[in-house]
mmCIF file of C-alpha atoms in Angstrom:
data_model
loop_
_atom_site.group_PDB
_atom_site.id
_atom_site.type_symbol
_atom_site.label_atom_id
_atom_site.label_comp_id
_atom_site.label_asym_id
_atom_site.label_seq_id
_atom_site.Cartn_x
_atom_site.Cartn_y
_atom_site.Cartn_z
ATOM 1 C CA UNK A 1 100.647 135.016 145.349
ATOM 2 C CA UNK A 2 99.396 131.562 144.433
ATOM 3 C CA UNK A 3 98.193 128.845 146.817
ATOM 4 C CA UNK A 4 101.653 127.226 146.847
ATOM 5 C CA UNK A 5 103.329 130.403 148.065
ATOM 6 C CA UNK A 6 106.199 129.431 150.366
ATOM 7 C CA UNK A 7 106.665 125.938 148.938
ATOM 8 C CA UNK A 8 110.253 125.504 147.741
ATOM 9 C CA UNK A 9 110.875 123.251 144.759
ATOM 10 C CA UNK A 10 114.290 122.092 143.510
ATOM 11 C CA UNK A 11 113.741 121.184 139.839
ATOM 12 C CA UNK A 12 116.464 119.124 138.181
ATOM 13 C CA UNK A 13 116.422 120.081 134.513
ATOM 14 C CA UNK A 14 114.888 117.641 132.076
ATOM 15 C CA UNK A 15 112.600 117.619 129.073
ATOM 16 C CA UNK A 16 108.861 117.273 128.472
ATOM 17 C CA UNK A 17 106.788 116.422 131.540
ATOM 18 C CA UNK A 18 109.352 117.515 134.143
ATOM 19 C CA UNK A 19 109.502 121.159 133.039
ATOM 20 C CA UNK A 20 105.742 121.258 132.599
ATOM 21 C CA UNK A 21 105.175 119.952 136.125
ATOM 22 C CA UNK A 22 107.596 122.570 137.491
ATOM 23 C CA UNK A 23 105.799 125.198 135.413
ATOM 24 C CA UNK A 24 102.454 124.171 136.929
ATOM 25 C CA UNK A 25 103.878 124.443 140.452
ATOM 26 C CA UNK A 26 105.477 127.811 139.677
ATOM 27 C CA UNK A 27 102.249 129.150 138.194
ATOM 28 C CA UNK A 28 100.528 128.171 141.441
ATOM 29 C CA UNK A 29 103.021 130.173 143.463
ATOM 30 C CA UNK A 30 105.759 127.706 144.368
ATOM 31 C CA UNK A 31 109.300 129.086 144.665
ATOM 32 C CA UNK A 32 111.066 126.939 142.053
ATOM 33 C CA UNK A 33 114.807 126.908 141.405
ATOM 34 C CA UNK A 34 115.887 125.002 138.313
ATOM 35 C CA UNK A 35 119.195 123.123 138.569
ATOM 36 C CA UNK A 36 120.813 122.879 135.143
ATOM 37 C CA UNK A 37 124.202 122.510 133.491
ATOM 38 C CA UNK A 38 126.556 125.488 134.092
ATOM 39 C CA UNK A 39 126.490 126.336 130.377
ATOM 40 C CA UNK A 40 122.687 126.552 130.399
ATOM 41 C CA UNK A 41 122.691 128.709 133.527
ATOM 42 C CA UNK A 42 125.285 131.046 131.977
ATOM 43 C CA UNK A 43 123.189 131.393 128.832
ATOM 44 C CA UNK A 44 120.118 132.319 130.872
ATOM 45 C CA UNK A 45 122.160 134.832 132.856
ATOM 46 C CA UNK A 46 123.126 136.604 129.630
ATOM 47 C CA UNK A 47 119.498 136.848 128.518
ATOM 48 C CA UNK A 48 119.277 133.903 126.163
ATOM 49 C CA UNK A 49 115.767 132.825 125.251
ATOM 50 C CA UNK A 50 114.525 129.538 126.699
ATOM 51 C CA UNK A 51 111.508 127.288 126.124
ATOM 52 C CA UNK A 52 108.254 128.597 127.603
ATOM 53 C CA UNK A 53 107.861 125.628 129.952
ATOM 54 C CA UNK A 54 111.280 126.418 131.453
ATOM 55 C CA UNK A 55 110.754 130.181 131.712
ATOM 56 C CA UNK A 56 109.928 132.187 134.815
ATOM 57 C CA UNK A 57 112.252 130.235 137.120
ATOM 58 C CA UNK A 58 115.805 131.123 138.191
ATOM 59 C CA UNK A 59 118.496 128.703 137.010
ATOM 60 C CA UNK A 60 121.297 127.458 139.253
ATOM 61 C CA UNK A 61 124.266 126.039 137.339
ATOM 62 C CA UNK A 62 125.796 122.886 138.762
ATOM 63 C CA UNK A 63 127.776 120.063 137.171
ATOM 64 C CA UNK A 64 126.318 117.195 139.173
ATOM 65 C CA UNK A 65 129.127 114.869 138.107
ATOM 66 C CA UNK A 66 131.672 116.891 140.071
ATOM 67 C CA UNK A 67 131.980 116.912 143.878
ATOM 68 C CA UNK A 68 131.399 120.700 143.924
ATOM 69 C CA UNK A 69 128.279 120.504 141.770
ATOM 70 C CA UNK A 70 126.824 117.642 143.792
ATOM 71 C CA UNK A 71 127.504 119.535 147.007
ATOM 72 C CA UNK A 72 125.719 122.594 145.613
ATOM 73 C CA UNK A 73 122.726 120.409 144.798
ATOM 74 C CA UNK A 74 122.737 118.884 148.284
ATOM 75 C CA UNK A 75 122.558 122.354 149.816
ATOM 76 C CA UNK A 76 119.519 123.154 147.727
ATOM 77 C CA UNK A 77 117.874 119.808 148.502
ATOM 78 C CA UNK A 78 118.385 120.291 152.235
ATOM 79 C CA UNK A 79 116.398 123.544 152.074
ATOM 80 C CA UNK A 80 113.681 122.344 149.676
ATOM 81 C CA UNK A 81 110.168 121.092 150.295
ATOM 82 C CA UNK A 82 110.066 119.273 146.963
ATOM 83 C CA UNK A 83 112.675 117.697 144.695
ATOM 84 C CA UNK A 84 111.531 117.043 141.114
ATOM 85 C CA UNK A 85 113.667 114.924 138.805
ATOM 86 C CA UNK A 86 113.075 113.156 135.521
ATOM 87 C CA UNK A 87 116.177 111.035 134.982
ATOM 88 C CA UNK A 88 116.222 107.304 134.338
ATOM 89 C CA UNK A 89 116.109 105.099 137.451
ATOM 90 C CA UNK A 90 119.456 104.993 139.244
ATOM 91 C CA UNK A 91 120.928 108.220 137.869
ATOM 92 C CA UNK A 92 120.311 110.321 140.978
ATOM 93 C CA UNK A 93 121.589 107.454 143.147
ATOM 94 C CA UNK A 94 124.850 107.308 141.205
ATOM 95 C CA UNK A 95 125.249 111.060 141.737
ATOM 96 C CA UNK A 96 124.809 110.606 145.477
ATOM 97 C CA UNK A 97 121.538 112.536 145.339
ATOM 98 C CA UNK A 98 119.067 109.655 145.579
ATOM 99 C CA UNK A 99 116.102 109.388 147.944
ATOM 100 C CA UNK A 100 118.031 107.678 150.745
ATOM 101 C CA UNK A 101 120.661 110.394 150.990
ATOM 102 C CA UNK A 102 118.257 113.260 150.371
ATOM 103 C CA UNK A 103 115.588 112.141 152.862
ATOM 104 C CA UNK A 104 118.262 111.476 155.469
ATOM 105 C CA UNK A 105 119.396 115.088 155.119
ATOM 106 C CA UNK A 106 115.859 116.465 154.807
ATOM 107 C CA UNK A 107 113.222 114.103 156.299
ATOM 108 C CA UNK A 108 110.362 116.420 155.228
ATOM 109 C CA UNK A 109 111.346 116.329 151.577
ATOM 110 C CA UNK A 110 108.826 115.220 148.934
ATOM 111 C CA UNK A 111 111.058 113.425 146.402
ATOM 112 C CA UNK A 112 109.184 113.312 143.073
ATOM 113 C CA UNK A 113 110.447 111.061 140.295
ATOM 114 C CA UNK A 114 109.078 111.423 136.759
ATOM 115 C CA UNK A 115 109.880 108.566 134.367
ATOM 116 C CA UNK A 116 108.290 106.801 131.451
ATOM 117 C CA UNK A 117 108.264 103.223 132.740
ATOM 118 C CA UNK A 118 108.528 103.786 136.502
ATOM 119 C CA UNK A 119 111.220 102.943 139.046
ATOM 120 C CA UNK A 120 110.769 99.194 138.715
ATOM 121 C CA UNK A 121 109.418 96.557 136.344
ATOM 122 C CA UNK A 122 110.972 94.813 133.318
ATOM 123 C CA UNK A 123 111.132 98.013 131.239
ATOM 124 C CA UNK A 124 112.315 100.393 133.963
ATOM 125 C CA UNK A 125 115.799 100.744 132.490
ATOM 126 C CA UNK A 126 114.679 100.995 128.877
ATOM 127 C CA UNK A 127 114.396 104.142 126.762
ATOM 128 C CA UNK A 128 111.045 105.338 125.499
ATOM 129 C CA UNK A 129 108.930 108.304 124.481
ATOM 130 C CA UNK A 130 105.322 109.357 124.966
ATOM 131 C CA UNK A 131 104.231 107.303 121.968
ATOM 132 C CA UNK A 132 105.759 104.126 123.417
ATOM 133 C CA UNK A 133 104.252 104.519 126.872
ATOM 134 C CA UNK A 134 100.710 104.994 125.590
ATOM 135 C CA UNK A 135 101.203 102.136 123.117
ATOM 136 C CA UNK A 136 101.371 99.619 125.970
ATOM 137 C CA UNK A 137 98.341 100.885 127.899
ATOM 138 C CA UNK A 138 95.671 100.606 125.224
ATOM 139 C CA UNK A 139 95.506 104.383 124.866
ATOM 140 C CA UNK A 140 97.245 104.716 121.492
ATOM 141 C CA UNK A 141 95.163 101.860 120.054
ATOM 142 C CA UNK A 142 92.044 103.931 120.782
ATOM 143 C CA UNK A 143 93.009 106.982 118.723
ATOM 144 C CA UNK A 144 92.080 106.840 115.062
ATOM 145 C CA UNK A 145 89.338 106.073 112.620
ATOM 146 C CA UNK A 146 87.876 102.710 111.674
ATOM 147 C CA UNK A 147 90.090 100.767 109.299
ATOM 148 C CA UNK A 148 93.020 103.140 109.755
ATOM 149 C CA UNK A 149 96.228 103.066 111.780
ATOM 150 C CA UNK A 150 96.344 104.550 115.300
ATOM 151 C CA UNK A 151 96.987 108.318 115.281
ATOM 152 C CA UNK A 152 99.441 109.735 117.876
ATOM 153 C CA UNK A 153 97.569 112.367 119.968
ATOM 154 C CA UNK A 154 100.685 114.559 120.025
ATOM 155 C CA UNK A 155 102.209 114.384 123.541
ATOM 156 C CA UNK A 156 99.076 115.120 125.525
ATOM 157 C CA UNK A 157 98.339 111.668 126.945
ATOM 158 C CA UNK A 158 101.750 110.324 128.000
ATOM 159 C CA UNK A 159 104.050 113.267 128.663
ATOM 160 C CA UNK A 160 101.599 115.863 129.856
ATOM 161 C CA UNK A 161 98.343 114.245 130.985
ATOM 162 C CA UNK A 162 99.752 110.974 132.335
ATOM 163 C CA UNK A 163 103.100 112.481 133.262
ATOM 164 C CA UNK A 164 103.220 116.132 134.306
ATOM 165 C CA UNK A 165 99.673 116.302 135.679
ATOM 166 C CA UNK A 166 100.038 113.081 137.638
ATOM 167 C CA UNK A 167 103.410 113.921 139.169
ATOM 168 C CA UNK A 168 102.028 117.340 140.178
ATOM 169 C CA UNK A 169 99.050 115.576 141.780
ATOM 170 C CA UNK A 170 101.405 113.238 143.599
ATOM 171 C CA UNK A 171 103.482 116.148 144.876
ATOM 172 C CA UNK A 172 100.433 117.995 146.182
ATOM 173 C CA UNK A 173 99.065 114.849 147.866
ATOM 174 C CA UNK A 174 102.403 114.192 149.570
ATOM 175 C CA UNK A 175 102.584 117.800 150.781
ATOM 176 C CA UNK A 176 99.093 117.466 152.296
ATOM 177 C CA UNK A 177 100.014 114.180 153.993
ATOM 178 C CA UNK A 178 103.207 115.756 155.374
ATOM 179 C CA UNK A 179 101.104 118.210 157.345
ATOM 180 C CA UNK A 180 99.971 115.396 159.633
ATOM 181 C CA UNK A 181 102.986 113.076 159.588
ATOM 182 C CA UNK A 182 105.756 115.659 159.383
ATOM 183 C CA UNK A 183 107.566 113.351 156.977
ATOM 184 C CA UNK A 184 108.330 113.417 153.283
ATOM 185 C CA UNK A 185 108.267 110.462 150.904
ATOM 186 C CA UNK A 186 109.078 109.367 147.371
ATOM 187 C CA UNK A 187 106.542 109.944 144.570
ATOM 188 C CA UNK A 188 107.021 107.439 141.737
ATOM 189 C CA UNK A 189 105.184 108.953 138.748
ATOM 190 C CA UNK A 190 105.369 106.931 135.546
ATOM 191 C CA UNK A 191 103.841 108.005 132.249
ATOM 192 C CA UNK A 192 102.818 104.398 131.548
ATOM 193 C CA UNK A 193 100.802 104.391 134.786
ATOM 194 C CA UNK A 194 99.340 107.842 134.239
ATOM 195 C CA UNK A 195 98.231 107.167 130.663
ATOM 196 C CA UNK A 196 96.531 103.952 131.823
ATOM 197 C CA UNK A 197 94.753 105.921 134.556
ATOM 198 C CA UNK A 198 93.464 108.372 131.977
ATOM 199 C CA UNK A 199 91.840 105.415 130.215
ATOM 200 C CA UNK A 200 89.779 104.504 133.318
ATOM 201 C CA UNK A 201 86.389 105.291 131.790
ATOM 202 C CA UNK A 202 87.188 103.374 128.601
ATOM 203 C CA UNK A 203 88.398 100.355 130.575
ATOM 204 C CA UNK A 204 85.225 100.501 132.664
ATOM 205 C CA UNK A 205 83.050 100.608 129.536
ATOM 206 C CA UNK A 206 85.128 97.834 127.938
ATOM 207 C CA UNK A 207 84.658 95.591 130.989
ATOM 208 C CA UNK A 208 80.894 96.194 130.850
ATOM 209 C CA UNK A 209 80.716 95.419 127.140
ATOM 210 C CA UNK A 210 80.091 99.020 126.156
ATOM 211 C CA UNK A 211 83.424 99.708 124.483
ATOM 212 C CA UNK A 212 84.893 97.723 121.628
ATOM 213 C CA UNK A 213 88.568 97.069 120.906
ATOM 214 C CA UNK A 214 87.686 97.930 117.320
ATOM 215 C CA UNK A 215 89.063 101.392 116.679
ATOM 216 C CA UNK A 216 86.617 104.043 115.464
ATOM 217 C CA UNK A 217 83.572 101.990 116.445
ATOM 218 C CA UNK A 218 82.678 103.556 119.796
ATOM 219 C CA UNK A 219 80.677 106.559 120.851
ATOM 220 C CA UNK A 220 83.675 108.786 121.698
ATOM 221 C CA UNK A 221 86.300 107.681 119.153
ATOM 222 C CA UNK A 222 84.655 108.903 115.898
ATOM 223 C CA UNK A 223 82.462 105.797 115.721
ATOM 224 C CA UNK A 224 79.321 107.794 116.474
ATOM 225 C CA UNK A 225 78.401 110.343 113.804
ATOM 226 C CA UNK A 226 77.147 112.752 116.436
ATOM 227 C CA UNK A 227 80.577 112.891 118.154
ATOM 228 C CA UNK A 228 83.005 113.761 115.406
ATOM 229 C CA UNK A 229 84.395 116.571 113.257
ATOM 230 C CA UNK A 230 83.034 117.527 109.839
ATOM 231 C CA UNK A 231 84.601 119.428 106.980
ATOM 232 C CA UNK A 232 82.968 122.704 106.007
ATOM 233 C CA UNK A 233 82.659 124.405 102.618
ATOM 234 C CA UNK A 234 85.927 126.316 103.082
ATOM 235 C CA UNK A 235 87.991 123.362 104.306
ATOM 236 C CA UNK A 236 87.612 124.310 107.939
ATOM 237 C CA UNK A 237 86.132 121.904 110.461
ATOM 238 C CA UNK A 238 83.191 121.833 112.879
ATOM 239 C CA UNK A 239 83.277 119.825 116.100
ATOM 240 C CA UNK A 240 79.973 118.061 116.812
ATOM 241 C CA UNK A 241 79.515 116.508 120.262
ATOM 242 C CA UNK A 242 75.735 116.313 120.629
ATOM 243 C CA UNK A 243 75.450 113.101 122.650
ATOM 244 C CA UNK A 244 72.410 114.034 124.753
ATOM 245 C CA UNK A 245 68.969 114.176 123.084
ATOM 246 C CA UNK A 246 68.385 117.907 123.663
ATOM 247 C CA UNK A 247 71.732 118.798 122.129
ATOM 248 C CA UNK A 248 71.181 116.349 119.277
ATOM 249 C CA UNK A 249 67.816 117.931 118.500
ATOM 250 C CA UNK A 250 69.379 121.412 118.551
ATOM 251 C CA UNK A 251 72.118 120.282 116.175
ATOM 252 C CA UNK A 252 69.624 118.796 113.708
ATOM 253 C CA UNK A 253 67.593 121.985 113.739
ATOM 254 C CA UNK A 254 70.709 124.084 113.235
ATOM 255 C CA UNK A 255 71.834 122.157 110.145
ATOM 256 C CA UNK A 256 68.322 121.894 108.764
ATOM 257 C CA UNK A 257 67.656 118.202 109.236
ATOM 258 C CA UNK A 258 64.593 116.490 110.678
ATOM 259 C CA UNK A 259 64.782 113.521 113.049
ATOM 260 C CA UNK A 260 61.705 112.072 111.310
ATOM 261 C CA UNK A 261 63.739 111.669 108.110
ATOM 262 C CA UNK A 262 66.741 110.070 109.804
ATOM 263 C CA UNK A 263 67.590 106.760 111.509
ATOM 264 C CA UNK A 264 67.331 106.768 115.301
ATOM 265 C CA UNK A 265 70.315 108.459 116.965
ATOM 266 C CA UNK A 266 71.509 105.342 118.829
ATOM 267 C CA UNK A 267 70.702 102.776 116.145
ATOM 268 C CA UNK A 268 74.212 101.747 115.131
ATOM 269 C CA UNK A 269 72.989 100.253 111.873
ATOM 270 C CA UNK A 270 71.890 103.734 110.846
ATOM 271 C CA UNK A 271 75.147 105.482 111.765
ATOM 272 C CA UNK A 272 76.608 105.360 108.214
ATOM 273 C CA UNK A 273 73.503 107.102 106.900
ATOM 274 C CA UNK A 274 73.584 109.713 109.680
ATOM 275 C CA UNK A 275 77.260 110.387 108.979
ATOM 276 C CA UNK A 276 76.589 110.888 105.274
ATOM 277 C CA UNK A 277 73.668 113.257 105.921
ATOM 278 C CA UNK A 278 75.620 115.245 108.536
ATOM 279 C CA UNK A 279 78.666 115.524 106.258
ATOM 280 C CA UNK A 280 76.547 116.725 103.327
ATOM 281 C CA UNK A 281 74.759 119.308 105.455
ATOM 282 C CA UNK A 282 77.901 120.725 107.085
ATOM 283 C CA UNK A 283 79.659 120.973 103.725
ATOM 284 C CA UNK A 284 77.117 123.563 102.565
ATOM 285 C CA UNK A 285 78.537 126.426 104.642
ATOM 286 C CA UNK A 286 81.899 127.743 105.800
ATOM 287 C CA UNK A 287 83.213 127.032 109.268
ATOM 288 C CA UNK A 288 82.646 130.573 110.490
ATOM 289 C CA UNK A 289 79.136 130.599 109.050
ATOM 290 C CA UNK A 290 78.319 127.515 111.114
ATOM 291 C CA UNK A 291 79.980 129.109 114.151
ATOM 292 C CA UNK A 292 77.518 131.997 113.750
ATOM 293 C CA UNK A 293 74.566 129.596 113.462
ATOM 294 C CA UNK A 294 75.472 127.832 116.702
ATOM 295 C CA UNK A 295 76.848 130.849 118.577
ATOM 296 C CA UNK A 296 73.777 131.144 120.815
ATOM 297 C CA UNK A 297 72.575 127.526 120.549
ATOM 298 C CA UNK A 298 73.372 124.766 123.053
ATOM 299 C CA UNK A 299 74.096 122.030 120.534
ATOM 300 C CA UNK A 300 77.647 121.178 121.692
ATOM 301 C CA UNK A 301 78.800 122.282 118.243
ATOM 302 C CA UNK A 302 81.792 124.622 117.867
ATOM 303 C CA UNK A 303 84.408 125.523 115.254
ATOM 304 C CA UNK A 304 87.807 123.815 115.281
ATOM 305 C CA UNK A 305 90.337 126.622 115.780
ATOM 306 C CA UNK A 306 94.044 126.612 115.079
ATOM 307 C CA UNK A 307 96.627 127.714 117.676
ATOM 308 C CA UNK A 308 96.891 130.989 115.765
ATOM 309 C CA UNK A 309 93.142 131.585 115.945
ATOM 310 C CA UNK A 310 92.371 130.325 119.448
ATOM 311 C CA UNK A 311 93.703 133.321 121.445
ATOM 312 C CA UNK A 312 91.378 135.628 119.499
ATOM 313 C CA UNK A 313 88.164 133.711 120.247
ATOM 314 C CA UNK A 314 85.935 135.884 122.482
ATOM 315 C CA UNK A 315 85.666 133.322 125.271
ATOM 316 C CA UNK A 316 89.371 132.430 125.241
ATOM 317 C CA UNK A 317 90.273 136.114 125.203
ATOM 318 C CA UNK A 318 87.811 137.064 127.951
ATOM 319 C CA UNK A 319 89.232 134.507 130.351
ATOM 320 C CA UNK A 320 92.845 134.983 129.277
ATOM 321 C CA UNK A 321 92.973 131.234 128.651
ATOM 322 C CA UNK A 322 95.671 131.750 126.030
ATOM 323 C CA UNK A 323 97.517 135.049 126.008
ATOM 324 C CA UNK A 324 98.947 136.455 122.785
ATOM 325 C CA UNK A 325 101.558 139.080 123.468
ATOM 326 C CA UNK A 326 104.467 140.076 121.271
ATOM 327 C CA UNK A 327 105.291 137.030 119.156
ATOM 328 C CA UNK A 328 104.373 134.360 121.680
ATOM 329 C CA UNK A 329 101.198 132.578 122.685
ATOM 330 C CA UNK A 330 101.130 131.322 126.241
ATOM 331 C CA UNK A 331 98.305 129.469 128.043
ATOM 332 C CA UNK A 332 97.437 130.946 131.397
ATOM 333 C CA UNK A 333 97.566 129.233 134.815
ATOM 334 C CA UNK A 334 94.931 126.638 135.681
ATOM 335 C CA UNK A 335 92.973 125.939 137.772
ATOM 336 C CA UNK A 336 91.969 129.311 139.175
ATOM 337 C CA UNK A 337 91.586 130.418 142.776
ATOM 338 C CA UNK A 338 89.469 133.148 144.351
ATOM 339 C CA UNK A 339 91.817 134.251 147.152
ATOM 340 C CA UNK A 340 95.238 133.147 145.950
ATOM 341 C CA UNK A 341 95.392 133.458 142.158
ATOM 342 C CA UNK A 342 98.345 132.008 140.329
ATOM 343 C CA UNK A 343 100.438 133.759 137.679
ATOM 344 C CA UNK A 344 101.381 133.144 134.069
ATOM 345 C CA UNK A 345 105.112 132.563 134.464
ATOM 346 C CA UNK A 346 105.542 132.414 130.663
ATOM 347 C CA UNK A 347 104.018 135.831 129.985
ATOM 348 C CA UNK A 348 106.330 138.495 128.552
ATOM 349 C CA UNK A 349 105.510 140.830 131.460
ATOM 350 C CA UNK A 350 106.288 138.265 134.171
ATOM 351 C CA UNK A 351 109.214 139.580 136.245
ATOM 352 C CA UNK A 352 112.554 138.038 135.314
ATOM 353 C CA UNK A 353 113.473 135.727 138.208
ATOM 354 C CA UNK A 354 116.537 136.621 140.249
ATOM 355 C CA UNK A 355 118.613 133.660 141.438
ATOM 356 C CA UNK A 356 120.269 135.677 144.210
ATOM 357 C CA UNK A 357 116.913 136.673 145.663
ATOM 358 C CA UNK A 358 115.606 133.104 145.444
ATOM 359 C CA UNK A 359 118.652 131.719 147.251
ATOM 360 C CA UNK A 360 118.229 134.400 149.917
ATOM 361 C CA UNK A 361 114.614 133.311 150.463
ATOM 362 C CA UNK A 362 115.838 129.746 150.826
ATOM 363 C CA UNK A 363 118.420 130.820 153.412
ATOM 364 C CA UNK A 364 121.273 129.980 151.022
ATOM 365 C CA UNK A 365 122.485 133.450 149.997
ATOM 366 C CA UNK A 366 126.257 133.598 149.861
ATOM 367 C CA UNK A 367 126.572 129.827 150.211
#
């Protein structure tokens, strides 16, 4: 049983960061019931497959636009510790399920709201996606090579890092505070806020003059030749992150280069020459050959693996970081705990959740 054993979460079905946040809480032991459209609940009841981030949790069907569906949701909310919703601002209020009504019925409720732009501000009512939220925080501008357009970092920064992880953090903080106050509160988690927060170090460096607005010109954004990826002889890639002098020296030795024949590591005027020499050296062997060279060397140099390859890497496999069973690959729960380990709720051997049993635990059986 995970560290959140006994915490009841009412998850109102959504996409992207909402399901991932609920997945994180479920992996950590929370008792999560997902409220979805009746058609979706019926499909799950007949064994239909569902996305991994929505798996492992029982589904309660309720049409929230009907009095009966809204009443069903109110019953669940009254028994919950946490409500998690990802609708646009005002939607839950129009359904009669907003914070005022819900906290009046359940004063200990942690009411978590996951949106792109937040509950207020000029853009609060506007549509958007991960790409748009990180575009306005300086994050998207920072991804890409010099002289090229910004490169979307898939949905890691807005939806999942700035969204799911931050709303989960907010929920946990509110649950801790409730232990002393006895009262719940609203958590306003916005992906625009979260993605800006993830840029804290870059903003700090920028303020101190150590980070340029010029893309691909800084020490962590492919500007530095010793923090980048290089193509190998077979078209694979090697990740090189040897910032510190001891790792830099180990990298040079591994690829057969001598510091005496190269510009100084931190001399920016010499970076183009370093990049050329590194690229030429790495191109002489295959990716896996370089992986073997650096296997026992602390040079912060590792192969770039695909999602197909990653589960088979010895370290990933040993820790169960990504499980590969049947035809699915599923990352395991994180972080890990010594006394109360979590569970991989997406694994094929995870017990199929039973809605009836969940409702009984919540004191709602037969309601």
